[in-house]
PDB file of C-alpha atoms and ligand atoms in Angstrom:
ATOM      1  CA  MET C   1      16.012 -17.211  33.892  1.00 33.00           C
ATOM      2  CA  VAL C   2      18.071 -20.136  32.229  1.00 34.00           C
ATOM      3  CA  THR C   3      15.824 -22.833  30.378  1.00 39.00           C
ATOM      4  CA  SER C   4      17.087 -26.440  30.204  1.00 38.00           C
ATOM      5  CA  SER C   5      17.075 -26.195  26.273  1.00 49.00           C
ATOM      6  CA  ALA C   6      19.666 -27.783  24.335  1.00 44.00           C
ATOM      7  CA  TRP C   7      21.093 -24.451  23.411  1.00 43.00           C
ATOM      8  CA  ALA C   8      21.419 -23.007  26.854  1.00 47.00           C
ATOM      9  CA  LYS C   9      23.125 -26.578  27.910  1.00 42.00           C
ATOM     10  CA  ALA C  10      25.398 -25.895  24.879  1.00 38.00           C
ATOM     11  CA  ALA C  11      26.091 -22.157  25.820  1.00 43.00           C
ATOM     12  CA  ALA C  12      26.665 -22.989  29.543  1.00 36.00           C
ATOM     13  CA  HIS C  13      28.926 -26.001  28.113  1.00 33.00           C
ATOM     14  CA  GLU C  14      31.252 -23.503  26.168  1.00 35.00           C
ATOM     15  CA  GLY C  15      31.268 -21.307  29.302  1.00 32.00           C
ATOM     16  CA  GLY C  16      28.949 -18.558  28.305  1.00 37.00           C
ATOM     17  CA  PRO C  17      25.917 -17.833  30.973  1.00 37.00           C
ATOM     18  CA  VAL C  18      22.572 -17.086  29.516  1.00 40.00           C
ATOM     19  CA  ARG C  19      21.108 -14.174  30.726  1.00 40.00           C
ATOM     20  CA  TYR C  20      17.750 -14.861  29.777  1.00 47.00           C
ATOM     21  CA  GLY C  21      15.935 -17.472  27.821  1.00 56.00           C
ATOM     22  CA  ARG C  22      12.150 -17.992  27.153  1.00 59.00           C
ATOM     23  CA  GLN C  23      10.877 -21.298  25.544  1.00 58.00           C
ATOM     24  CA  VAL C  24       7.563 -20.203  23.407  1.00 61.00           C
ATOM     25  CA  GLY C  25       6.415 -23.314  21.784  1.00 65.00           C
ATOM     26  CA  ASP C  26       8.782 -24.949  19.932  1.00 83.00           C
ATOM     27  CA  ILE C  27      10.917 -21.851  19.787  1.00 90.00           C
ATOM     28  CA  GLU C  28      13.406 -20.238  22.291  1.00 94.00           C
ATOM     29  CA  LEU C  29      13.957 -16.445  22.950  1.00 96.00           C
ATOM     30  CA  VAL C  30      17.338 -15.949  24.132  1.00 97.00           C
ATOM     31  CA  VAL C  31      18.698 -12.450  25.320  1.00 98.00           C
ATOM     32  CA  ALA C  32      22.672 -12.324  25.766  1.00 98.00           C
ATOM     33  CA  ASP C  33      25.622 -10.042  25.624  1.00 98.00           C
ATOM     34  CA  THR C  34      28.218 -10.826  22.972  1.00 98.00           C
ATOM     35  CA  ASP C  35      30.883 -12.310  25.655  1.00 98.00           C
ATOM     36  CA  ALA C  36      27.957 -14.835  26.712  1.00 98.00           C
ATOM     37  CA  LEU C  37      27.487 -16.299  23.497  1.00 98.00           C
ATOM     38  CA  SER C  38      29.655 -19.196  22.163  1.00 96.00           C
ATOM     39  CA  SER C  39      31.774 -19.138  19.134  1.00 97.00           C
ATOM     40  CA  ALA C  40      29.506 -21.780  17.384  1.00 96.00           C
ATOM     41  CA  VAL C  41      26.440 -19.603  17.930  1.00 97.00           C
ATOM     42  CA  LEU C  42      28.324 -16.527  16.953  1.00 98.00           C
ATOM     43  CA  ARG C  43      29.448 -18.435  13.730  1.00 98.00           C
ATOM     44  CA  GLN C  44      25.479 -19.091  13.206  1.00 98.00           C
ATOM     45  CA  VAL C  45      24.597 -15.625  13.446  1.00 98.00           C
ATOM     46  CA  ARG C  46      27.170 -14.415  10.920  1.00 98.00           C
ATOM     47  CA  ALA C  47      26.082 -17.119   8.570  1.00 98.00           C
ATOM     48  CA  LEU C  48      22.474 -16.126   8.772  1.00 98.00           C
ATOM     49  CA  MET C  49      23.535 -12.822   8.035  1.00 98.00           C
ATOM     50  CA  ASP C  50      25.375 -13.908   4.627  1.00 96.00           C
ATOM     51  CA  VAL C  51      22.406 -15.469   3.521  1.00 97.00           C
ATOM     52  CA  ALA C  52      19.585 -12.999   4.647  1.00 97.00           C
ATOM     53  CA  PHE C  53      21.230  -9.962   3.048  1.00 95.00           C
ATOM     54  CA  ASP C  54      22.427 -12.013  -0.084  1.00 90.00           C
ATOM     55  CA  ASP C  55      20.635 -10.293  -2.829  1.00 85.00           C
ATOM     56  CA  PRO C  56      22.076 -10.972  -6.368  1.00 82.00           C
ATOM     57  CA  ASP C  57      20.420  -7.639  -7.559  1.00 83.00           C
ATOM     58  CA  GLU C  58      21.891  -5.335  -4.867  1.00 81.00           C
ATOM     59  CA  PRO C  59      25.568  -6.711  -4.090  1.00 75.00           C
ATOM     60  CA  ASP C  60      26.501  -3.533  -2.445  1.00 76.00           C
ATOM     61  CA  GLU C  61      23.999  -4.381   0.161  1.00 78.00           C
ATOM     62  CA  ALA C  62      25.967  -7.693   1.322  1.00 89.00           C
ATOM     63  CA  PHE C  63      26.561  -7.928   4.899  1.00 95.00           C
ATOM     64  CA  GLY C  64      30.347  -7.205   5.082  1.00 95.00           C
ATOM     65  CA  ASP C  65      33.051  -7.825   7.997  1.00 96.00           C
ATOM     66  CA  THR C  66      32.687  -3.973   9.407  1.00 97.00           C
ATOM     67  CA  ASP C  67      28.677  -4.767   9.457  1.00 97.00           C
ATOM     68  CA  TRP C  68      29.884  -7.566  11.754  1.00 98.00           C
ATOM     69  CA  ASP C  69      31.756  -5.750  13.916  1.00 98.00           C
ATOM     70  CA  HIS C  70      29.215  -3.085  14.366  1.00 98.00           C
ATOM     71  CA  ALA C  71      27.050  -5.575  15.549  1.00 98.00           C
ATOM     72  CA  LEU C  72      29.225  -7.429  18.611  1.00 98.00           C
ATOM     73  CA  GLY C  73      29.804  -5.799  21.814  1.00 98.00           C
ATOM     74  CA  GLY C  74      26.199  -5.227  22.984  1.00 98.00           C
ATOM     75  CA  THR C  75      23.078  -7.331  23.580  1.00 98.00           C
ATOM     76  CA  HIS C  76      21.606  -9.964  21.309  1.00 98.00           C
ATOM     77  CA  VAL C  77      18.314 -11.229  20.909  1.00 98.00           C
ATOM     78  CA  LEU C  78      18.068 -14.651  19.316  1.00 98.00           C
ATOM     79  CA  VAL C  79      15.028 -16.909  18.137  1.00 97.00           C
ATOM     80  CA  LEU C  80      16.525 -20.550  18.232  1.00 96.00           C
ATOM     81  CA  ASP C  81      14.289 -23.552  17.193  1.00 94.00           C
ATOM     82  CA  GLY C  82      14.374 -26.925  19.150  1.00 91.00           C
ATOM     83  CA  ASP C  83      17.731 -27.716  17.847  1.00 92.00           C
ATOM     84  CA  GLY C  84      19.664 -24.776  18.791  1.00 93.00           C
ATOM     85  CA  ALA C  85      19.565 -23.323  15.081  1.00 96.00           C
ATOM     86  CA  VAL C  86      19.393 -19.541  14.955  1.00 97.00           C
ATOM     87  CA  LEU C  87      16.421 -18.626  13.294  1.00 97.00           C
ATOM     88  CA  SER C  88      16.344 -14.946  13.702  1.00 98.00           C
ATOM     89  CA  HIS C  89      18.579 -12.361  15.064  1.00 98.00           C
ATOM     90  CA  ALA C  90      19.288  -8.684  16.172  1.00 98.00           C
ATOM     91  CA  SER C  91      21.455  -6.920  18.399  1.00 98.00           C
ATOM     92  CA  VAL C  92      21.797  -3.719  20.023  1.00 98.00           C
ATOM     93  CA  VAL C  93      24.989  -1.591  20.731  1.00 98.00           C
ATOM     94  CA  ASP C  94      25.655   1.433  22.632  1.00 98.00           C
ATOM     95  CA  ARG C  95      26.116   4.869  20.678  1.00 98.00           C
ATOM     96  CA  ILE C  96      25.809   8.434  21.216  1.00 98.00           C
ATOM     97  CA  ILE C  97      23.241   9.888  18.649  1.00 98.00           C
ATOM     98  CA  ASP C  98      23.252  13.823  19.264  1.00 98.00           C
ATOM     99  CA  VAL C  99      19.995  15.378  18.559  1.00 98.00           C
ATOM    100  CA  ALA C 100      19.783  18.943  17.701  1.00 94.00           C
ATOM    101  CA  GLY C 101      22.691  19.296  20.020  1.00 93.00           C
ATOM    102  CA  ARG C 102      21.690  17.060  22.576  1.00 97.00           C
ATOM    103  CA  PRO C 103      23.719  13.830  23.082  1.00 98.00           C
ATOM    104  CA  LEU C 104      21.644  10.886  23.753  1.00 98.00           C
ATOM    105  CA  ARG C 105      22.553   7.497  25.083  1.00 98.00           C
ATOM    106  CA  THR C 106      21.325   5.278  22.057  1.00 98.00           C
ATOM    107  CA  GLY C 107      20.601   1.684  21.526  1.00 98.00           C
ATOM    108  CA  TYR C 108      21.605   1.266  18.017  1.00 98.00           C
ATOM    109  CA  VAL C 109      20.228  -1.773  16.186  1.00 98.00           C
ATOM    110  CA  GLU C 110      22.377  -4.013  14.118  1.00 98.00           C
ATOM    111  CA  ALA C 111      22.022  -7.464  12.236  1.00 98.00           C
ATOM    112  CA  MET C 112      18.485  -7.606  12.215  1.00 98.00           C
ATOM    113  CA  ALA C 113      17.617 -10.837   9.900  1.00 98.00           C
ATOM    114  CA  THR C 114      15.462 -13.840   9.773  1.00 98.00           C
ATOM    115  CA  GLN C 115      16.477 -17.103   7.964  1.00 98.00           C
ATOM    116  CA  PRO C 116      14.607 -17.049   4.658  1.00 97.00           C
ATOM    117  CA  SER C 117      12.943 -20.126   5.162  1.00 96.00           C
ATOM    118  CA  ALA C 118      11.565 -18.986   8.577  1.00 96.00           C
ATOM    119  CA  GLN C 119      10.537 -15.202   7.123  1.00 97.00           C
ATOM    120  CA  GLY C 120       6.870 -14.160   7.352  1.00 96.00           C
ATOM    121  CA  ARG C 121       6.126 -16.043  10.580  1.00 96.00           C
ATOM    122  CA  GLY C 122       6.504 -13.106  13.348  1.00 96.00           C
ATOM    123  CA  LEU C 123      10.056 -14.123  14.315  1.00 97.00           C
ATOM    124  CA  GLY C 124      11.642 -11.062  13.503  1.00 98.00           C
ATOM    125  CA  SER C 125       8.862  -9.068  15.076  1.00 97.00           C
ATOM    126  CA  ARG C 126       9.364 -10.999  18.408  1.00 97.00           C
ATOM    127  CA  VAL C 127      13.018 -10.266  18.138  1.00 98.00           C
ATOM    128  CA  MET C 128      12.522  -6.336  17.580  1.00 98.00           C
ATOM    129  CA  ALA C 129       9.872  -6.198  20.187  1.00 98.00           C
ATOM    130  CA  ARG C 130      12.690  -7.763  22.641  1.00 98.00           C
ATOM    131  CA  ILE C 131      15.055  -5.399  21.517  1.00 98.00           C
ATOM    132  CA  GLY C 132      12.770  -2.509  21.928  1.00 98.00           C
ATOM    133  CA  GLU C 133      12.358  -3.459  25.592  1.00 98.00           C
ATOM    134  CA  VAL C 134      16.255  -3.399  26.072  1.00 98.00           C
ATOM    135  CA  ILE C 135      16.465  -0.159  24.474  1.00 98.00           C
ATOM    136  CA  VAL C 136      13.536   1.408  26.530  1.00 98.00           C
ATOM    137  CA  ALA C 137      15.085  -0.230  29.831  1.00 98.00           C
ATOM    138  CA  ARG C 138      18.576   1.099  29.188  1.00 98.00           C
ATOM    139  CA  HIS C 139      18.710   4.021  26.794  1.00 98.00           C
ATOM    140  CA  GLN C 140      17.202   7.423  25.981  1.00 98.00           C
ATOM    141  CA  PHE C 141      16.763   6.781  22.283  1.00 98.00           C
ATOM    142  CA  GLY C 142      16.728   3.959  19.666  1.00 98.00           C
ATOM    143  CA  ALA C 143      17.794   4.337  16.305  1.00 98.00           C
ATOM    144  CA  LEU C 144      19.026   1.978  13.141  1.00 98.00           C
ATOM    145  CA  ALA C 145      19.365   2.190   9.290  1.00 98.00           C
ATOM    146  CA  THR C 146      17.210   0.061   7.100  1.00 97.00           C
ATOM    147  CA  GLY C 147      15.379  -0.139   3.726  1.00 95.00           C
ATOM    148  CA  VAL C 148      12.671  -2.297   5.251  1.00 97.00           C
ATOM    149  CA  HIS C 149      10.566   0.603   6.943  1.00 98.00           C
ATOM    150  CA  PRO C 150       7.325  -1.058   7.232  1.00 98.00           C
ATOM    151  CA  PHE C 151       8.577  -4.042   9.270  1.00 98.00           C
ATOM    152  CA  TYR C 152       9.917  -1.480  12.111  1.00 98.00           C
ATOM    153  CA  GLU C 153       6.753   0.750  11.786  1.00 98.00           C
ATOM    154  CA  GLN C 154       4.368  -1.886  12.926  1.00 97.00           C
ATOM    155  CA  LEU C 155       6.490  -2.216  16.024  1.00 97.00           C
ATOM    156  CA  GLY C 156       6.507   1.537  16.708  1.00 98.00           C
ATOM    157  CA  TRP C 157       9.598   2.937  14.943  1.00 98.00           C
ATOM    158  CA  GLU C 158       9.539   6.077  13.059  1.00 98.00           C
ATOM    159  CA  ARG C 159      11.207   7.384  10.084  1.00 98.00           C
ATOM    160  CA  TRP C 160      13.742  10.304  10.855  1.00 98.00           C
ATOM    161  CA  GLU C 161      13.055  13.320   8.686  1.00 98.00           C
ATOM    162  CA  GLY C 162      15.755  15.742   9.500  1.00 98.00           C
ATOM    163  CA  PRO C 163      19.366  15.765   7.756  1.00 98.00           C
ATOM    164  CA  LEU C 164      21.945  13.633   9.038  1.00 98.00           C
ATOM    165  CA  PHE C 165      25.600  14.258  10.314  1.00 98.00           C
ATOM    166  CA  LEU C 166      28.720  12.439  11.258  1.00 98.00           C
ATOM    167  CA  ARG C 167      30.980  13.623  14.310  1.00 97.00           C
ATOM    168  CA  ARG C 168      34.313  13.137  13.161  1.00 95.00           C
ATOM    169  CA  GLY C 169      36.794  14.679  15.611  1.00 92.00           C
ATOM    170  CA  GLU C 170      35.795  18.351  15.672  1.00 92.00           C
ATOM    171  CA  GLU C 171      34.417  18.471  12.348  1.00 95.00           C
ATOM    172  CA  ILE C 172      30.643  17.574  11.563  1.00 96.00           C
ATOM    173  CA  VAL C 173      30.319  15.924   7.979  1.00 97.00           C
ATOM    174  CA  ARG C 174      26.811  15.755   6.236  1.00 98.00           C
ATOM    175  CA  THR C 175      26.157  12.299   5.180  1.00 97.00           C
ATOM    176  CA  PRO C 176      23.018  12.656   2.733  1.00 97.00           C
ATOM    177  CA  GLU C 177      23.337   9.325   1.333  1.00 95.00           C
ATOM    178  CA  ASP C 178      21.530   7.915   4.544  1.00 96.00           C
ATOM    179  CA  ASP C 179      18.895  10.180   4.733  1.00 94.00           C
ATOM    180  CA  ASP C 180      15.881   8.248   4.164  1.00 95.00           C
ATOM    181  CA  ALA C 181      17.115   5.086   6.030  1.00 98.00           C
ATOM    182  CA  ILE C 182      17.278   6.164   9.471  1.00 98.00           C
ATOM    183  CA  MET C 183      14.352   5.065  11.906  1.00 98.00           C
ATOM    184  CA  VAL C 184      14.220   5.527  15.434  1.00 98.00           C
ATOM    185  CA  LEU C 185      12.433   4.470  18.744  1.00 98.00           C
ATOM    186  CA  ARG C 186      11.440   7.661  21.064  1.00 98.00           C
ATOM    187  CA  VAL C 187      12.015   6.531  24.600  1.00 98.00           C
ATOM    188  CA  ASP C 188      11.005   9.789  26.226  1.00 97.00           C
ATOM    189  CA  ARG C 189       9.357  12.061  23.521  1.00 97.00           C
ATOM    190  CA  SER C 190      10.101  15.027  25.675  1.00 97.00           C
ATOM    191  CA  LEU C 191      13.672  14.539  24.615  1.00 97.00           C
ATOM    192  CA  VAL C 192      12.874  14.317  20.957  1.00 98.00           C
ATOM    193  CA  PRO C 193       9.906  16.204  19.979  1.00 97.00           C
ATOM    194  CA  ASP C 194      10.616  17.063  16.762  1.00 98.00           C
ATOM    195  CA  LEU C 195      11.872  14.289  13.891  1.00 98.00           C
ATOM    196  CA  SER C 196      12.838  16.721  11.494  1.00 98.00           C
ATOM    197  CA  VAL C 197      15.875  18.362  13.444  1.00 98.00           C
ATOM    198  CA  PRO C 198      19.513  17.308  12.649  1.00 98.00           C
ATOM    199  CA  ILE C 199      20.886  14.581  14.240  1.00 98.00           C
ATOM    200  CA  SER C 200      24.581  13.143  14.305  1.00 98.00           C
ATOM    201  CA  CYS C 201      26.388   9.867  14.924  1.00 98.00           C
ATOM    202  CA  ASP C 202      29.843   9.091  16.011  1.00 96.00           C
ATOM    203  CA  ASP C 203      32.545   7.908  13.661  1.00 97.00           C
ATOM    204  CA  ARG C 204      33.388   4.257  13.032  1.00 97.00           C
ATOM    205  CA  PRO C 205      34.713   2.218  10.035  1.00 97.00           C
ATOM    206  CA  GLY C 206      32.278   0.928   7.290  1.00 96.00           C
ATOM    207  CA  ASN C 207      28.533   2.329   7.356  1.00 96.00           C
ATOM    208  CA  VAL C 208      28.583   5.032   9.772  1.00 98.00           C
ATOM    209  CA  TRP C 209      24.805   4.978  10.252  1.00 98.00           C
TER     210      TRP C 209
HETATM  211  C1  COA D   1      13.078  -7.803   7.294  1.00 65.32           C
HETATM  212  C2  COA D   1      13.186  -9.347   8.086  1.00 65.32           C
HETATM  213  C3  COA D   1      13.872  -9.117   9.304  1.00 65.32           C
HETATM  214  C4  COA D   1      11.574  -9.566   8.558  1.00 65.32           C
HETATM  215  O1  COA D   1      11.652 -10.756   9.697  1.00 65.32           O
HETATM  216  P1  COA D   1      10.485 -11.821   9.461  1.00 65.32           P
HETATM  217  O2  COA D   1      10.737 -12.658  10.624  1.00 65.32           O
HETATM  218  O3  COA D   1      10.105 -12.496   8.319  1.00 65.32           O
HETATM  219  O4  COA D   1       9.200 -10.512  10.136  1.00 65.32           O
HETATM  220  P2  COA D   1       7.700 -10.966  10.678  1.00 65.32           P
HETATM  221  O5  COA D   1       7.040 -12.073   9.972  1.00 65.32           O
HETATM  222  O6  COA D   1       8.103 -10.751  11.991  1.00 65.32           O
HETATM  223  O7  COA D   1       7.104  -9.741   9.728  1.00 65.32           O
HETATM  224  C5  COA D   1       6.232  -8.992  10.312  1.00 65.32           C
HETATM  225  C6  COA D   1       5.685  -7.790   9.405  1.00 65.32           C
HETATM  226  O8  COA D   1       6.775  -7.031   9.161  1.00 65.32           O
HETATM  227  C7  COA D   1       6.537  -6.583   7.940  1.00 65.32           C
HETATM  228  N1  COA D   1       7.596  -6.889   6.845  1.00 65.32           N
HETATM  229  C8  COA D   1       8.498  -7.849   7.085  1.00 65.32           C
HETATM  230  N2  COA D   1       9.472  -8.292   6.245  1.00 65.32           N
HETATM  231  C9  COA D   1       9.140  -7.200   5.381  1.00 65.32           C
HETATM  232  C10 COA D   1       9.766  -6.614   3.970  1.00 65.32           C
HETATM  233  N3  COA D   1      10.618  -7.251   3.708  1.00 65.32           N
HETATM  234  N4  COA D   1       9.206  -5.736   3.643  1.00 65.32           N
HETATM  235  C11 COA D   1       8.191  -4.755   3.752  1.00 65.32           C
HETATM  236  N5  COA D   1       7.639  -5.422   5.099  1.00 65.32           N
HETATM  237  C12 COA D   1       8.071  -6.177   5.618  1.00 65.32           C
HETATM  238  C13 COA D   1       5.102  -7.166   7.104  1.00 65.32           C
HETATM  239  O9  COA D   1       4.194  -6.154   7.609  1.00 65.32           O
HETATM  240  C14 COA D   1       5.055  -8.411   8.218  1.00 65.32           C
HETATM  241  O10 COA D   1       3.626  -8.732   8.479  1.00 65.32           O
HETATM  242  P3  COA D   1       3.001  -9.795   7.751  1.00 65.32           P
HETATM  243  O11 COA D   1       4.249 -10.974   7.337  1.00 65.32           O
HETATM  244  O12 COA D   1       1.525  -9.870   8.121  1.00 65.32           O
HETATM  245  O13 COA D   1       2.852  -9.044   6.097  1.00 65.32           O
HETATM  246  C15 COA D   1      13.385 -10.171   7.161  1.00 65.32           C
HETATM  247  O14 COA D   1      12.671 -10.345   6.018  1.00 65.32           O
HETATM  248  C16 COA D   1      14.866 -10.487   6.697  1.00 65.32           C
HETATM  249  O15 COA D   1      15.690 -10.882   7.370  1.00 65.32           O
HETATM  250  N6  COA D   1      15.270  -9.582   5.739  1.00 65.32           N
HETATM  251  C17 COA D   1      16.543  -9.776   4.894  1.00 65.32           C
HETATM  252  C18 COA D   1      17.317  -8.932   6.041  1.00 65.32           C
HETATM  253  C19 COA D   1      16.996  -7.497   6.227  1.00 65.32           C
HETATM  254  O16 COA D   1      16.451  -6.825   5.173  1.00 65.32           O
HETATM  255  N7  COA D   1      16.841  -6.879   7.187  1.00 65.32           N
HETATM  256  C20 COA D   1      16.440  -5.809   7.643  1.00 65.32           C
HETATM  257  C21 COA D   1      16.875  -4.724   7.302  1.00 65.32           C
HETATM  258  S1  COA D   1      18.142  -4.015   8.552  1.00 65.32           S
END
């Protein structure tokens, strides 16, 4: 469904078909692949990441260029206000996460953030609930890295308890620094009955998890 909102018109004007848009009160929930989003909307999303992840006490946690690259090439869920401003965003990209030797088609969540002035209104939960639906529809497993576990726990995500590894060519490298950060969405519990077994991700520049 395509709404007649200002944002949908703007996206169409810029040549990006909107896959799905739903008006809920004065906000709109949009689901669209990266190549369907206008460069103006993508710039807004990037600016949102810079402001949401800006913590003077934790400069290492700032949102960088490789983090942005990781957020592209999949499906985005956005909440927009009545003027088309992006209030909340997350994306899900395809990765292969290997769980105890079994490669699973995984929806990996990136760039989840809500504008600081709009936080605490349930917008992030709405975005993540829709992201969860995308993962359930298309993937065998969901995963993400975070320091804000309670936000995801209230949406059914679980903490990974096992050791983490990285697959680099023929090598398997232990990545202990991320051990407490990973959360998962078990789409099919029979594929992942145990949260304490080893898992590995494919290699990529920047933060691998
Ligand atoms: C985490 C974040 C995305 C939440 O977005 P939001 O729109 O404020 O989320 P919601 O209003 O839907 O929150 C729902 C619930 O999640 C939990 N929650 C939200 N933010 C939380 C936080 N920072 N710490 C702990 N729990 C949190 C709370 O239980 C909250 O319910 P409550 O408002 O009744 O207390 C937002 O705070 C943010 O952008 N933070 C900076 C970037 C970041 O940390 N992103 C996620 C890490 S990968």
